[in-house]
CSV table of C-alpha atoms in Angstrom, one decimal:
chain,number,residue,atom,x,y,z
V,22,UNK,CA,97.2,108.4,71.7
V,23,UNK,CA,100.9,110.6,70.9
V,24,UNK,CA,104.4,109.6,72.4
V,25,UNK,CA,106.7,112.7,72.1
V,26,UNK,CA,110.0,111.5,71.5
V,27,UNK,CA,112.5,114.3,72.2
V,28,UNK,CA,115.7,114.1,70.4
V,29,UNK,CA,118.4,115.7,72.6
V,30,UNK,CA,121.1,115.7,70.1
V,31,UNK,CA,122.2,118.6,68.3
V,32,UNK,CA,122.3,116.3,65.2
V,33,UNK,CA,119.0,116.0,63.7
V,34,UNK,CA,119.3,112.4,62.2
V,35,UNK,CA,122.5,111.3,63.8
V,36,UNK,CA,122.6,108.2,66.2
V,37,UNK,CA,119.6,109.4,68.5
V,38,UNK,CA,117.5,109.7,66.3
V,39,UNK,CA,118.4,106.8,64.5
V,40,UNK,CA,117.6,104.5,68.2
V,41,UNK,CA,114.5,106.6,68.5
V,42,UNK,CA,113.4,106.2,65.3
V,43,UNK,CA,113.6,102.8,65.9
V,44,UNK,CA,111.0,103.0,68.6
V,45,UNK,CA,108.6,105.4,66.5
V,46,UNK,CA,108.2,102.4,64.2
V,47,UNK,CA,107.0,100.3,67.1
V,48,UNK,CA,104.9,102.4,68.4
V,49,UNK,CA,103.7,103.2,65.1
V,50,UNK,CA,102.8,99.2,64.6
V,51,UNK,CA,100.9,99.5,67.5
V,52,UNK,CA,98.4,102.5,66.6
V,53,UNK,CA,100.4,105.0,68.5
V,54,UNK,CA,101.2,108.3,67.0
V,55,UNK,CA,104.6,109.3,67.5
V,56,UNK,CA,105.9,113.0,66.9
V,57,UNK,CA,109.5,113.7,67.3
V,58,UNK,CA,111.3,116.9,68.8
V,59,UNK,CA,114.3,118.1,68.1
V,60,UNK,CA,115.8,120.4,70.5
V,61,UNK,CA,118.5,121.8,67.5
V,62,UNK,CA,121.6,123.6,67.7
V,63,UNK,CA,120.4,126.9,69.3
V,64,UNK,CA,121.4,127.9,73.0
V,65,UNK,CA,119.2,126.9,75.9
V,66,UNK,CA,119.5,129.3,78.6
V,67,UNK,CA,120.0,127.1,82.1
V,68,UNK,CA,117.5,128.1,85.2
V,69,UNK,CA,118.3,131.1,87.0
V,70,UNK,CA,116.1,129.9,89.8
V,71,UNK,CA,113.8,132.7,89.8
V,72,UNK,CA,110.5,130.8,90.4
V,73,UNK,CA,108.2,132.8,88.1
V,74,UNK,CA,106.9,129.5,86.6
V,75,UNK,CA,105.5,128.6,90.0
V,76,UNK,CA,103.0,131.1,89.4
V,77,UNK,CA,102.8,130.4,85.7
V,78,UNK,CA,103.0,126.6,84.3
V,79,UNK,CA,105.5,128.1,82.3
V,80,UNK,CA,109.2,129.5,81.8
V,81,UNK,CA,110.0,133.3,81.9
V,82,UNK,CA,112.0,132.8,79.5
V,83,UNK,CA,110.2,132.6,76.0
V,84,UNK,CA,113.3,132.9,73.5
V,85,UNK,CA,114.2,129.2,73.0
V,86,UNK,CA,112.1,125.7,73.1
V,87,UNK,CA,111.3,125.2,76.7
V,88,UNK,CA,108.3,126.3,76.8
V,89,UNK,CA,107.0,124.9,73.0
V,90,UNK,CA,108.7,121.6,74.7
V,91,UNK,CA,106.4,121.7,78.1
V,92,UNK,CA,103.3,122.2,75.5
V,93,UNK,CA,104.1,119.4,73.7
V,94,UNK,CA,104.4,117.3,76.9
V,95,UNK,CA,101.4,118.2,78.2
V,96,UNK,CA,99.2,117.2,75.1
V,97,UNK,CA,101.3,113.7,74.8
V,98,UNK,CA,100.2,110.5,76.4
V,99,UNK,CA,103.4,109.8,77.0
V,100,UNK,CA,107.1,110.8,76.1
V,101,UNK,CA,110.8,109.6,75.7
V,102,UNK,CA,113.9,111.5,76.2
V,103,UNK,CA,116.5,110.7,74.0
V,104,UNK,CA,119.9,111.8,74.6
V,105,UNK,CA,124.2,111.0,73.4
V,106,UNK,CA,126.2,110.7,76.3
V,107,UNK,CA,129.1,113.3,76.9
V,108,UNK,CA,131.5,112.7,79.1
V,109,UNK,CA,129.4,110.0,80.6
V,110,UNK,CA,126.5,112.3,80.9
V,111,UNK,CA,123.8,113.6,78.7
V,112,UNK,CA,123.7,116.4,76.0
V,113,UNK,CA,124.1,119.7,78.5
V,114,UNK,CA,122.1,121.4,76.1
V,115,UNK,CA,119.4,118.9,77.1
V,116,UNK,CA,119.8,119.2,81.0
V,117,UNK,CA,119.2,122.9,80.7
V,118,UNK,CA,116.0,122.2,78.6
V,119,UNK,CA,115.0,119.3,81.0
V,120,UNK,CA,115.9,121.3,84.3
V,121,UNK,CA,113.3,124.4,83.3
V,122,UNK,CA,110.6,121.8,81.4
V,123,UNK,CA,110.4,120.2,85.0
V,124,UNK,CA,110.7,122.5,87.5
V,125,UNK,CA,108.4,124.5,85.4
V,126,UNK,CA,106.1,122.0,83.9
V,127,UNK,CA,106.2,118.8,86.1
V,128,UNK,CA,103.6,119.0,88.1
V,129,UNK,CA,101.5,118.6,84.7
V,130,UNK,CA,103.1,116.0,83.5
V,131,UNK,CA,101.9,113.1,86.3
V,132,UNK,CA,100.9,109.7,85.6
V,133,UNK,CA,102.5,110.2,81.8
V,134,UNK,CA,104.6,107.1,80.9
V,135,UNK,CA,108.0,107.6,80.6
V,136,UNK,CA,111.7,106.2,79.1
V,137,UNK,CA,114.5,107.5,78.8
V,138,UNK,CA,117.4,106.6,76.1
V,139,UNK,CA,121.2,106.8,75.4
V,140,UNK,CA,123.2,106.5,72.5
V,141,UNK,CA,126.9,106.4,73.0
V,142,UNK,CA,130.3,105.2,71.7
V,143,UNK,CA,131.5,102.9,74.0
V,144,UNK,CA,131.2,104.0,77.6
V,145,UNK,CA,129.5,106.2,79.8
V,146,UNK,CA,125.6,105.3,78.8
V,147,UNK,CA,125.0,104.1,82.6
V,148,UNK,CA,125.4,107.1,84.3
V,149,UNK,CA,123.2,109.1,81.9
V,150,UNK,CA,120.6,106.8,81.5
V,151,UNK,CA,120.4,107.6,85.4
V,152,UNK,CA,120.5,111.3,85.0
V,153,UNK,CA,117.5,111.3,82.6
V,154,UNK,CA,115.4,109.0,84.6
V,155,UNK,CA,115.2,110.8,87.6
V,156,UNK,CA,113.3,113.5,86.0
V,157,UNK,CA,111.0,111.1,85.5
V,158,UNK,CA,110.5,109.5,89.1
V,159,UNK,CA,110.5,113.3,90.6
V,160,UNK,CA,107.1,114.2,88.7
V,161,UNK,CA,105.0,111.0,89.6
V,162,UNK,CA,106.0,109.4,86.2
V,163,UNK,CA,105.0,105.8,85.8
V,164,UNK,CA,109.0,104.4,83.8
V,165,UNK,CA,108.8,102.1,81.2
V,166,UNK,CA,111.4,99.6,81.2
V,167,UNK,CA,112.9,97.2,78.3
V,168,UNK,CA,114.6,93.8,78.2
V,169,UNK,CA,118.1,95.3,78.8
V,170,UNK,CA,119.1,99.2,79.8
V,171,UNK,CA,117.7,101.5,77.1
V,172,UNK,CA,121.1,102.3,75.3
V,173,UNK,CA,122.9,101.6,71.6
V,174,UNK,CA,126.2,101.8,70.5
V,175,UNK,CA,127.8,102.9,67.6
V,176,UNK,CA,129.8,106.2,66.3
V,177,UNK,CA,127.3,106.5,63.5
V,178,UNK,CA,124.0,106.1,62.4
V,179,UNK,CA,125.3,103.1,60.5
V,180,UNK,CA,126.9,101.5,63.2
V,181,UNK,CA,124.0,102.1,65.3
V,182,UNK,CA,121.8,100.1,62.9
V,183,UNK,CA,124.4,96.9,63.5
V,184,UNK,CA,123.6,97.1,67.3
V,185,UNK,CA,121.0,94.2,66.8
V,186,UNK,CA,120.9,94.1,70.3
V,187,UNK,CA,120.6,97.9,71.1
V,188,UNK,CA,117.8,98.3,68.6
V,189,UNK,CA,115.9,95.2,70.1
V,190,UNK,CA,116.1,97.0,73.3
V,191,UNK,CA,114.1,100.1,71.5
V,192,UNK,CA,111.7,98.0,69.7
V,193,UNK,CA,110.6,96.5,73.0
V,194,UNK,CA,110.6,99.7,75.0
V,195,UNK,CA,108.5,100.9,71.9
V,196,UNK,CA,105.8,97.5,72.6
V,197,UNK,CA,106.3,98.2,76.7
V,198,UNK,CA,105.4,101.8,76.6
V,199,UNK,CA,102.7,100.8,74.0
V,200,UNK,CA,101.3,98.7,76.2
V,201,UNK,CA,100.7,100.6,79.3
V,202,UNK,CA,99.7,103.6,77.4
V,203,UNK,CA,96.6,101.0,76.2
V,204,UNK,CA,96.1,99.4,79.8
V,205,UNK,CA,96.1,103.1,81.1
V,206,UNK,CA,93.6,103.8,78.5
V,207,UNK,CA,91.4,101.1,79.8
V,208,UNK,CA,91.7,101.6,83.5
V,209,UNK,CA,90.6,105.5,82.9
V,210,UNK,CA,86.8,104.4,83.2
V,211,UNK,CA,87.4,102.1,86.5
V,212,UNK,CA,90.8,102.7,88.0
V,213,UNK,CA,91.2,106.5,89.6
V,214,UNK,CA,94.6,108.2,89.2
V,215,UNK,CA,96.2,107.6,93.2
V,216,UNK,CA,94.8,110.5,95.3
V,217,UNK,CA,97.6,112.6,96.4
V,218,UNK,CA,97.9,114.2,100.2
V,219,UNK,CA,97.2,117.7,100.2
V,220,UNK,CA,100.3,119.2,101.7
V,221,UNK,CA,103.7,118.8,100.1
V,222,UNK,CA,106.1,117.6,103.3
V,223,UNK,CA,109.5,118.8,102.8
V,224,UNK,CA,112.2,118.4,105.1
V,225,UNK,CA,115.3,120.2,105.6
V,226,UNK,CA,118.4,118.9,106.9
V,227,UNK,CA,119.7,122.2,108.3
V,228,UNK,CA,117.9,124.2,110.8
């Protein structure tokens, strides 16, 4: 079994990485591989809504990670989105990736645990914990919880690592997520994924 942990600051081993790193060693302790992503410093393009990955799976768009990103979720097991918060939101870079990966990949990506992750300063870590989650809950993904909101604090890596609290938090979100990836494992041989109804109801408030 793989967790992709995707690392949605530009900052390769900045505070991020340094929470989800933390988790990686968990997960590690408990037989899971880990493998992290890094979604750089190069532009990613936003969607431009033109709905070629409904035919597809994939993006239209080939000339940054999206697409290398929906692969990678698609052979994990399950996968955590990592993210600093900017102006009480996450990484924009990330959203962009995030937006495409799901409208384009999503439907692929069911019954794959999830978590999400912040790392910020002092503030703000609330209301992007919530923006990365509902990607998540949109795309039939079972969310791993922890012991407290999945956030650290700290302005550095090395004031990250004195969060003894924060890093707790990713240490048990590592053992959670763990956990249901083995109980999933188990229940493949008894317990059928929920049957889904075969037309999609949407509803549209203006007629």
């Amino acid at each position: 079994m793989e967790v992709l942990l995707i690392n949605g600051s530009p900052r390769k081993s900045g505070c991020t990485f340094t929470a989800l790193s933390e988790i990686a060693g968990e997960l590690e302790k408990q037989n899971i591989a880990t493998r992290i992503f890094q979604i750089g410093t190069k532009a990613v393009r936003g969607c431009v809504a033109c709905r070629q990955c409904s035919k597809t799976g994939r993006c239209c768009h080939s000339d940054d990670s999206v697409n290398e990103c929906i692969g990678l979720i698609q052979k994990a097991d399950g996968v955590i989105v990592g993210s600093p918060v900017y102006y009480a939101s996450p990484n924009g870079a990330l959203l962009a990736l995030l937006d495409r990966v799901f409208y384009a990949g999503g439907g692929a990506f069911a019954y794959k645990p999830a978590a999400a992750i912040v790392s910020c300063r002092r503030g703000g870590a609330a209301s992007a914990f919530d923006a990365l989650n509902k990607y998540f809950t949109i795309s039939d993904m079972p969310v791993v919880s922890s012991q407290y909101w999945n956030g650290v604090h700290g302005n550095t890596p090395e004031e990250v690592r004195q969060d003894l609290e924060g890093l707790q938090v990713m240490r048990t979100l590592g053992r959670n997520m763990a956990w249901l990836l083995k109980c999933i494992d188990v229940a493949k041989t008894t317990v059928p994924y929920p049957e889904k109804e075969t037309v999609r109801q949407r509803t549209n408030f203006i007629r």
